[in-house]
Coordinates of C-alpha atoms and ligand atoms in Angstrom, one line a residue:
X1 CA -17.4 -4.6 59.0
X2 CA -15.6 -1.3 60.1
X3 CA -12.2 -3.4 60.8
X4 CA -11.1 0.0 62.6
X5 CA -11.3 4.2 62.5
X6 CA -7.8 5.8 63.5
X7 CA -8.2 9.0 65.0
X8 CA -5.8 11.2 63.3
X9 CA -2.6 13.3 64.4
X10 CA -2.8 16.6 66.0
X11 CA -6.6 17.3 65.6
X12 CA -8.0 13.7 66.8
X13 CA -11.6 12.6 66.5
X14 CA -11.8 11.2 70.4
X15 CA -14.6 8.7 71.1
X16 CA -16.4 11.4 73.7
X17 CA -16.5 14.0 70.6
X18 CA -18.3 10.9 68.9
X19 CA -20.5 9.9 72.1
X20 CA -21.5 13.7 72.3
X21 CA -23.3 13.3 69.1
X22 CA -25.5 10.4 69.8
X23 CA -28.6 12.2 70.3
X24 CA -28.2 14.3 67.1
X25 CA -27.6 11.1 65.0
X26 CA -30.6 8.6 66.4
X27 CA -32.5 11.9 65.8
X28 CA -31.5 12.3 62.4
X29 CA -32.1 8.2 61.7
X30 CA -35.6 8.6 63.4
X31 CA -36.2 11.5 60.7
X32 CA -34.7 8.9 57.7
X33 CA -36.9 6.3 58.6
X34 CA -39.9 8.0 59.0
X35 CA -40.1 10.6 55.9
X36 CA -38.8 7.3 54.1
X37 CA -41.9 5.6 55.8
X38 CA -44.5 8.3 53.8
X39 CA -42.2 7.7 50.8
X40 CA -41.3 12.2 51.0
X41 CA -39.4 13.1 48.1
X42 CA -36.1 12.1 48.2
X43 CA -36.4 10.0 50.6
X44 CA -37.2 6.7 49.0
X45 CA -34.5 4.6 48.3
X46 CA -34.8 3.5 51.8
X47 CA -37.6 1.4 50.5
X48 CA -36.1 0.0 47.2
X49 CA -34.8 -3.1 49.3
X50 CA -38.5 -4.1 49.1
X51 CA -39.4 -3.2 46.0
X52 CA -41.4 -5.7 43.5
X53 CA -38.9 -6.4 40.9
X54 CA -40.8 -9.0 38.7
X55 CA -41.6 -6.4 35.9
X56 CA -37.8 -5.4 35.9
X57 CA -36.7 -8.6 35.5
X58 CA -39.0 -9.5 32.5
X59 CA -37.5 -6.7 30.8
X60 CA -34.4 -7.8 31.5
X61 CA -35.2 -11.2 30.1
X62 CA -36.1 -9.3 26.8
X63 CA -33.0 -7.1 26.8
X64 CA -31.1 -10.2 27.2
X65 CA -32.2 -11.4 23.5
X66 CA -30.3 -8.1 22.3
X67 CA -26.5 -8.4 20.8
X68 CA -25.6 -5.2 23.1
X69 CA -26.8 -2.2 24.8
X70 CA -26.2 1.3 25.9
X71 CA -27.4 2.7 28.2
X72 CA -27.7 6.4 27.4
X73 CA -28.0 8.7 30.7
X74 CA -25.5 10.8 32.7
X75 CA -25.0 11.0 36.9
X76 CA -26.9 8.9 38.8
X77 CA -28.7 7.3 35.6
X78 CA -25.7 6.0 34.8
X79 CA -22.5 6.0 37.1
X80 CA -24.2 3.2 39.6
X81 CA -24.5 0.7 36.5
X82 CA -20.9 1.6 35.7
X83 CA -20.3 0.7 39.2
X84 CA -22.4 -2.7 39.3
X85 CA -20.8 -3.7 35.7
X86 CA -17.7 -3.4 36.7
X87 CA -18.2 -4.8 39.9
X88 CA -19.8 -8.1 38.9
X89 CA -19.7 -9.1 35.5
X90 CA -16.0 -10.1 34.4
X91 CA -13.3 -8.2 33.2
X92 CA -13.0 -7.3 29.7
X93 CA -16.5 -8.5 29.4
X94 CA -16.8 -7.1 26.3
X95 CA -14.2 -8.8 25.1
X96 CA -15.3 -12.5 25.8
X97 CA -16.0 -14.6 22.9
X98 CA -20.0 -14.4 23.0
X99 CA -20.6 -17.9 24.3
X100 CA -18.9 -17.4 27.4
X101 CA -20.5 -14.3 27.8
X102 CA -24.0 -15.3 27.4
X103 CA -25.3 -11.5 27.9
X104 CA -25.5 -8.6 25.8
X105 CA -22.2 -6.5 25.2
X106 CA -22.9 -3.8 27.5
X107 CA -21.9 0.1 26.5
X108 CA -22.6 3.7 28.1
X109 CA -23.6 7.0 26.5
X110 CA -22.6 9.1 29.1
X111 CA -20.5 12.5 27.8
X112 CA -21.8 14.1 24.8
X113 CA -18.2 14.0 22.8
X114 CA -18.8 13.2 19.5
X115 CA -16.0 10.9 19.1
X116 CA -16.9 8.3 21.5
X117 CA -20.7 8.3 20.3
X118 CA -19.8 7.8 16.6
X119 CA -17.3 5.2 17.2
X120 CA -19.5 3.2 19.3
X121 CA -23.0 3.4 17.3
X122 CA -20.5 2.7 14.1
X123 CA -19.3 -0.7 15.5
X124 CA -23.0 -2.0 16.6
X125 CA -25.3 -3.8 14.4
X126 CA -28.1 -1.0 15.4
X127 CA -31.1 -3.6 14.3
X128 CA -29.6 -6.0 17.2
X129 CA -28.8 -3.1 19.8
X130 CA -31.4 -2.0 22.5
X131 CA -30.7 1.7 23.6
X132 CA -31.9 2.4 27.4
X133 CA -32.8 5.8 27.9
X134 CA -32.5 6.9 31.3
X135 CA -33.5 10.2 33.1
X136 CA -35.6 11.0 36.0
X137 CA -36.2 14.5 34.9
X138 CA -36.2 13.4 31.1
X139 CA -34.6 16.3 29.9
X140 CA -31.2 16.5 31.2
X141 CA -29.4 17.7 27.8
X142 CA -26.4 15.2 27.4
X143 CA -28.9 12.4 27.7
X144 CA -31.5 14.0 25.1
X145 CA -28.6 14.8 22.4
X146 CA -27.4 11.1 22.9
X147 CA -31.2 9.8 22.4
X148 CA -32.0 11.7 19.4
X149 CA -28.9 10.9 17.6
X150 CA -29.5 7.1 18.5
X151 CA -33.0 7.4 17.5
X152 CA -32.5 8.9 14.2
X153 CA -29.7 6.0 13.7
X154 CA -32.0 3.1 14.5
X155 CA -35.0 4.7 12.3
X156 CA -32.4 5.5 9.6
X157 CA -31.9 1.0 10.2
X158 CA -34.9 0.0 10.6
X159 CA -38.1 2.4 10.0
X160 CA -40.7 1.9 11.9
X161 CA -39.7 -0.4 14.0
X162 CA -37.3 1.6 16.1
X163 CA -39.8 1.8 18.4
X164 CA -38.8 -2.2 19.5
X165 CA -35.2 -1.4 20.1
X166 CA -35.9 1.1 22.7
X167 CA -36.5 1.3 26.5
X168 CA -37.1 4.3 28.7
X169 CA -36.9 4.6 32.0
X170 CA -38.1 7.7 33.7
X171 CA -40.1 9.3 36.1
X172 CA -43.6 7.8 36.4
X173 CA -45.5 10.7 35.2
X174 CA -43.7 13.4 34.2
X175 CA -40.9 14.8 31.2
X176 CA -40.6 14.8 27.9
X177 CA -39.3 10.9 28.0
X178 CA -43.1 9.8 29.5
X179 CA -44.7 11.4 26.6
X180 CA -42.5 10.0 24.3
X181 CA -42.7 6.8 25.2
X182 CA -46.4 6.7 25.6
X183 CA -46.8 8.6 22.1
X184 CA -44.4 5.8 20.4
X185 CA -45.8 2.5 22.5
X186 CA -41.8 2.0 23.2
X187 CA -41.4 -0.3 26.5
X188 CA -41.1 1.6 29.5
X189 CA -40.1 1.6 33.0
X190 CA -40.6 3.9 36.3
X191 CA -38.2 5.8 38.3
X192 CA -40.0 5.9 41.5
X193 CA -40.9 9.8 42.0
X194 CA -39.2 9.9 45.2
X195 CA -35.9 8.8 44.4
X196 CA -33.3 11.0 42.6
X197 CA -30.6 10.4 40.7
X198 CA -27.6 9.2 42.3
X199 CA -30.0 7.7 45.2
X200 CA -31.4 5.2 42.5
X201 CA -29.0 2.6 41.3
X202 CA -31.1 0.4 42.7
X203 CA -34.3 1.1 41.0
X204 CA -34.8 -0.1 37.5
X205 CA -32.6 2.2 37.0
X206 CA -29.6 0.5 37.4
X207 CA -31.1 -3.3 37.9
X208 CA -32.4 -3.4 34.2
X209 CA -29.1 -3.2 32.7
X210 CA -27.9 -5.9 35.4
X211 CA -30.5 -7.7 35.0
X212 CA -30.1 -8.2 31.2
X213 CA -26.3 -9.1 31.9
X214 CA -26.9 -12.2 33.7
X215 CA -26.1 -10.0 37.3
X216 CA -28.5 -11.2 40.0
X217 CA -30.8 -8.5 41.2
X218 CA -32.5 -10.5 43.6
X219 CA -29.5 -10.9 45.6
X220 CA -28.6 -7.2 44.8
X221 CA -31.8 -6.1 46.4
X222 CA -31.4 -8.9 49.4
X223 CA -28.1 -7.6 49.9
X224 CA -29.3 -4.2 50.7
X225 CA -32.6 -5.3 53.0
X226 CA -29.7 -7.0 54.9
X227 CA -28.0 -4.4 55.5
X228 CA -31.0 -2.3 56.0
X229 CA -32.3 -4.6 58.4
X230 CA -29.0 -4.9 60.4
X231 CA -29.0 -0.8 60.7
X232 CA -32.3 -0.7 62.0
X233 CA -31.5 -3.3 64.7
X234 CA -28.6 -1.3 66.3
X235 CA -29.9 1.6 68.0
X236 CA -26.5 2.3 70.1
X237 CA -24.0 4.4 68.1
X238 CA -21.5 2.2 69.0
X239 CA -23.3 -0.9 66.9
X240 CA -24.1 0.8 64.0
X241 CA -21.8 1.1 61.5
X242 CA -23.7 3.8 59.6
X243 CA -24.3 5.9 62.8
X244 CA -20.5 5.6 63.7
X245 CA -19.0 6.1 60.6
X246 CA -22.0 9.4 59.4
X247 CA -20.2 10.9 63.3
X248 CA -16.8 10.0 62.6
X249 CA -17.3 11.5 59.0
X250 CA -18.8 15.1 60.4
X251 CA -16.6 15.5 63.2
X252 CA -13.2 14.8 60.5
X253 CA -14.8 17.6 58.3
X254 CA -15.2 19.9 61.3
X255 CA -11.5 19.6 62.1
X256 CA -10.8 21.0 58.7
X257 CA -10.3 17.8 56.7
X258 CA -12.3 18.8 53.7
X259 CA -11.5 16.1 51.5
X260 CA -13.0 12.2 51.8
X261 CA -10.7 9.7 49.7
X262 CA -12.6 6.9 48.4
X263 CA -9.8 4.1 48.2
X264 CA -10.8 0.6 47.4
X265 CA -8.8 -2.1 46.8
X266 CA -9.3 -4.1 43.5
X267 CA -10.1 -3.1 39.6
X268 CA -13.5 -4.6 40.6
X269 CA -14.3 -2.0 43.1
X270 CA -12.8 1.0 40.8
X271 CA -16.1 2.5 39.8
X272 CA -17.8 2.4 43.1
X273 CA -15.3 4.7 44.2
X274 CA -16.4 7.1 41.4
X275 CA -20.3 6.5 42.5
X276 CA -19.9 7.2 45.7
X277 CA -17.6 10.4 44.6
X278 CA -21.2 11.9 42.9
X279 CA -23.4 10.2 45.8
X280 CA -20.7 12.4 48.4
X281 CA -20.2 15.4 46.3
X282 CA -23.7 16.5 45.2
X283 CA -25.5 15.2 48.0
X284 CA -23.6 17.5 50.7
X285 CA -21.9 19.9 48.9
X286 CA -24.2 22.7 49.6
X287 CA -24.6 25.9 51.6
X288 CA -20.9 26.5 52.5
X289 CA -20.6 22.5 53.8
X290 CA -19.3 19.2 52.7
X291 CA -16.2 17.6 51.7
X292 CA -14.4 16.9 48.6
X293 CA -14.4 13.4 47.0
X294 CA -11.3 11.9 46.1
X295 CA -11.3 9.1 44.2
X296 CA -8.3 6.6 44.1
X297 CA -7.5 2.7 43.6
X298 CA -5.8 0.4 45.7
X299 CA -2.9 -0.8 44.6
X300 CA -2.4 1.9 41.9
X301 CA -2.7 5.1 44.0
X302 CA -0.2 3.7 46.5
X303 CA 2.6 4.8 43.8
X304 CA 1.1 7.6 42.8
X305 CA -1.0 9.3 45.9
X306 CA 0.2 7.9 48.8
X307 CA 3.0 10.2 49.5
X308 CA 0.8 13.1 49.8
X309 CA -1.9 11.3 51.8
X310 CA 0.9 10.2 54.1
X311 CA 3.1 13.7 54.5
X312 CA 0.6 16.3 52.9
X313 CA -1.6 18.4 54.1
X314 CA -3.8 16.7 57.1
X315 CA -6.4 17.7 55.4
X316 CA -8.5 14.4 54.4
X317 CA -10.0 11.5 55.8
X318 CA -9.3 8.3 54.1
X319 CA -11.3 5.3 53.5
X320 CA -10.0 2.0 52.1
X321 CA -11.9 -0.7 51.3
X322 CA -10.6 -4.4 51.4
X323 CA -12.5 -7.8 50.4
X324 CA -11.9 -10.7 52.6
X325 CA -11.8 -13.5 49.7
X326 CA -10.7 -12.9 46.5
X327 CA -9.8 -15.3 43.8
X328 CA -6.0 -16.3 45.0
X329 CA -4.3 -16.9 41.8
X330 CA -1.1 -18.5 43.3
X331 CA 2.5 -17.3 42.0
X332 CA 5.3 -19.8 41.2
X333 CA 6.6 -21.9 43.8
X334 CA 10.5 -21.9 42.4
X335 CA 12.2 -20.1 39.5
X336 CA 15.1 -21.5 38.6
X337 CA 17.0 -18.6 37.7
X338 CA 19.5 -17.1 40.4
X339 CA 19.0 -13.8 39.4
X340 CA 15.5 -13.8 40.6
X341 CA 16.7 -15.2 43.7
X342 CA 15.6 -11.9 45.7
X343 CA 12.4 -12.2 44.5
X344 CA 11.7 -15.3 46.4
X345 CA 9.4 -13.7 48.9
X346 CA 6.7 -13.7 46.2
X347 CA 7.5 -17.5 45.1
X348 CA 4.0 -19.3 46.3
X349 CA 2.2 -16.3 47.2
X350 CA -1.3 -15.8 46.3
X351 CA -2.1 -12.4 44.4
X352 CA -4.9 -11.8 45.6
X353 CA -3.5 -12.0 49.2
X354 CA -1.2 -8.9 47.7
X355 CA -3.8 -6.9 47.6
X356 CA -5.4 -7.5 51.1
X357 CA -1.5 -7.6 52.9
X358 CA -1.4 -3.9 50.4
X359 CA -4.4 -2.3 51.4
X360 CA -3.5 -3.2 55.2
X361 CA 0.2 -2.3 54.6
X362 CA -1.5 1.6 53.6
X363 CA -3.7 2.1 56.4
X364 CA -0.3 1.3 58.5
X365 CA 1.7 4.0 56.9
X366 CA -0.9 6.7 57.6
X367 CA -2.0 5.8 60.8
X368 CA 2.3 6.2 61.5
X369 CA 2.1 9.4 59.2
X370 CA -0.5 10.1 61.7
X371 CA -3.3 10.7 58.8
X372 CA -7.4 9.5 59.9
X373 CA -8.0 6.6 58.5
X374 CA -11.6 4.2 58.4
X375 CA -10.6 0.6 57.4
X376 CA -13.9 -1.3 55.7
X377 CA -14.2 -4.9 54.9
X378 CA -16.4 -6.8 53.0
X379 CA -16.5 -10.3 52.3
X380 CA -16.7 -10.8 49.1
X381 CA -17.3 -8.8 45.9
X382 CA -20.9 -10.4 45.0
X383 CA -23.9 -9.4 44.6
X384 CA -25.1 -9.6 48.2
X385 CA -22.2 -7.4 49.6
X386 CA -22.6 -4.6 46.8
X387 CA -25.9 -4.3 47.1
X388 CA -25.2 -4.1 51.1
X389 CA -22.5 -1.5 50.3
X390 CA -24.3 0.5 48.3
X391 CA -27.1 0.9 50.6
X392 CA -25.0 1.3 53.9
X393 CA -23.2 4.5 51.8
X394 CA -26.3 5.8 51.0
X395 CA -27.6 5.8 54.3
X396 CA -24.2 7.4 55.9
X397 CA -24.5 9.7 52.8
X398 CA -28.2 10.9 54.1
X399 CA -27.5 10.7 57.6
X400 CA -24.3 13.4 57.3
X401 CA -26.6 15.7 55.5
X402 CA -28.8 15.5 58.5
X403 CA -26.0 16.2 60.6
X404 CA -25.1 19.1 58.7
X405 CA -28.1 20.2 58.6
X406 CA -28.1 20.4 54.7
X407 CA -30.4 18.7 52.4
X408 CA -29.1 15.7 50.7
X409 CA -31.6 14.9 48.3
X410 CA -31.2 18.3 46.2
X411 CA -28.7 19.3 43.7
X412 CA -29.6 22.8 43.3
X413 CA -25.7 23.5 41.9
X414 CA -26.2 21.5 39.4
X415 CA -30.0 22.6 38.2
X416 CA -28.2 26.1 37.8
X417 CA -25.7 24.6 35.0
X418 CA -28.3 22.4 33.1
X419 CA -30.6 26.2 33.0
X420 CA -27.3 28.1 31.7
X421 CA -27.0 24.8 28.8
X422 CA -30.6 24.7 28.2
X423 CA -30.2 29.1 27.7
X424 CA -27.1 28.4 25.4
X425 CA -28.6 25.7 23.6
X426 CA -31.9 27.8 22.6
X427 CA -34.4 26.1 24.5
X428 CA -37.3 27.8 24.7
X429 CA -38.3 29.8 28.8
X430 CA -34.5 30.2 29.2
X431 CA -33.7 33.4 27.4
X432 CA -32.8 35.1 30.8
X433 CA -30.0 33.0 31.6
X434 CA -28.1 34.0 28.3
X435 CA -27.4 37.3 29.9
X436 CA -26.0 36.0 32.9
X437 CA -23.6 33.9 31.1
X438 CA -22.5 36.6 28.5
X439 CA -22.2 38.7 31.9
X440 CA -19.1 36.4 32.6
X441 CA -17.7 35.5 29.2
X442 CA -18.9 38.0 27.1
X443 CA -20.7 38.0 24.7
Ligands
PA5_501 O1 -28.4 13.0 41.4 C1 -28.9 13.6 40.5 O2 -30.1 14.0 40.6 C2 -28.2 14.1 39.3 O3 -26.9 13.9 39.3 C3 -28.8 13.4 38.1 O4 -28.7 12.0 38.2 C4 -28.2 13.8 36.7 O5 -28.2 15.2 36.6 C5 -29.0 13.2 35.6 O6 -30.4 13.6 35.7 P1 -31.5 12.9 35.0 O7 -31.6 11.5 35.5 O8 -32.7 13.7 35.3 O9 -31.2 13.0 33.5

């Protein structure tokens, strides 16, 4: 629920500058629906709610047999599994004694430092390690140099074989990852062609991993179809939560508040504040428009950021996120030492109350700072309300692009960086690019 949206100081968002934009929105949500309807490029995700996930779950039952995986991938083929992994499965999972844990160790190639990638392929058993090669476009450099260098490892292991430890998933048809995998008979599964990157954590994409680590992707998926089917039932700005917060969003960013702060409150919720920072950034950062993702954590932030979201700049809109039930974890009742007598506040509190009384406690201060603030709260953090959150975001994500009339489905910023690599790196059709590069750096 969108517990409340406060206005902000001197340049207020005012309900008649949201009821103005009414038409424009249900406009832009006919457009979603429909292009999502012919399954346009892009456009769907709106239809992974529905998806058949039977052949994502049997290979999740055979990744499950492994002693860990990787995931190897970079943006969107790997930040939403970050997200779900850290959301659901518990903390320092990697750390629990392997009968508790029942699943796979789970790791992530993302960046290409060389430190992290031989640390963590020099403490696996690489004969009882699956790697999961992700990339819709199959090519995206960080992602090749970490598959190679994998590959080679497990062939070095085990020969012939390799072949067994090895999943792709990539688009349906085309990139050098498809003709790999159909040359070497390794397992493979689709990316659906109209869904990019960081639109597709819940394509195989991101549910194969979760799948393998005991998360429930059924109720993932059921979580977003509810949340689907709730937006589709509100036509009236007013009812929808993804119509009310995509206006409230635009109209903050047309005042001049160029930053969105991602603040939710909870370790568990950390990483979805650093998907949604790609889903924001690349998918309406374009043509002169957009605003700046800022990630930050409840509690933690409040001692470090707070002051200048309170008395800085009004130049951000801020979003916290707080979870109805939590696990309470009760403090002390009495401690028998006087000195800790001021303390005594805390003495049978429940932590996990602390958090929620926190999270409610910021939103105070900067609706008094007079700072814009959106308060969201979810239930629980389960599989049913992240696959709902994931999906409502997405949808806000799409329907401010419309609004700004931008295109949020393209990322042709960051195209331009993986040609300049691809030039610098040798590849082959990319010569021109060198020059441009030396151009700025010499050569
Ligand atoms: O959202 C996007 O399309 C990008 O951020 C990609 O996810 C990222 O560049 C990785 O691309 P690929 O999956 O093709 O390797």
């Amino acid at each position: 629920s969108v517990g409340a949206a406060f206005v902000g100081g001197d340049r207020p968002v005012l309900r008649e500058n949201i009821d103005d934009l009414s038409k424009m929105v249900e406009e832009a949500d006919v457009l979603l629906r429909e292009k999502g309807r012919d399954d346009v490029e892009g456009f769907g995700w709106i239809n992974l709610p529905y998806q058949d996930l039977s052949e994502t779950i049997k290979i999740g039952r055979w990744l499950s047999g492994f002693e860990a995986i990787v995931q190897i991938g970079i943006g969107g083929s790997a930040l939403g599994n970050r997200m779900l992994a850290k959301a659901l499965l518990p903390p320092f999972y990697n750390e629990l004694d392997a009968s508790v844990r029942k699943a796979p160790k789970f790791y992530l190639l993302e960046n290409p430092d060389p430190k992290t990638a031989v640390s963590l392929l020099d403490r696996l058993d690489l004969s009882k390690t699956a790697f999961i090669v992700v990339s819709k476009s199959g090519s995206t450099t960080e992602t090749a140099a970490h598959f190679l260098w994998a590959w080679q490892k497990v062939r070095e292991k085990i020969g012939e074989r390799a072949s067994d430890n090895f999943l792709i998933i990539t688009d349906p048809r085309k990139g050098i990852l498809r003709k790999f995998a159909k040359s070497t008979g390794c397992r493979s599964l689709n990316i659906p062609e109209s869904v990019g990157g960081r639109y597709s954590v819940l394509s195989s994409v991101g549910l194969a991993t979760a799948s393998a680590l005991g998360i429930n992707i059924e109720k993932l998926v059921q979580g977003a179809k509810e949340m689907d089917q709730r937006l589709v039932l509100r036509s009236h700005l007013w009812e929808n939560p993804a119509w009310l917060l995509a206006c409230i969003n635009l109209l903050h960013a047309k005042a001049g508040r160029n930053m969105a702060v991602m603040m939710p409150y909870g370790d568990d919720l950390a990483d979805f504040a650093e998907w949604f920072a790609q889903l924001w950034g690349e998918s309406l950062g374009k043509e002169g428009y957009g605003t700046t993702p800022v990630r930050a954590l409840g509690a933690i932030d409040q001692h470090s950021q707070l002051q200048l979201y309170a008395e800085g700049p009004d130049d951000k809109l801020i979003t916290i996120i707080d979870v109805k039930n939590r696990p309470l974890f009760l403090l002390p009742d009495v401690v028998d030492i006087d000195a800790l007598k001021d303390l005594e506040f805390l003495y049978g509190k429940a932590l996990g109350d602390l958090l929620s009384i926190e999270a409610r406690s910021t939103a105070s201060a900067l609706v008094k700072a007079g700072k814009p603030v959106i308060y969201l709260n979810i239930p629980e953090v389960s599989e049913r309300y992240i696959g709902a959150l994931v999906f409502f975001y997405e949808y806000v994500t799409a329907l401010v692009g419309f609004l700004m009339k931008i295109n949020p489905f393209d990322q042709p910023g960051v195209e331009q960086g993986k040609r300049y690599i691809y030039s610098l790196m040798g590849r082959r059709g990319y010569e021109e690019y060198v020059k441009e590069v030396e151009e700025y750096f010499g050569a």
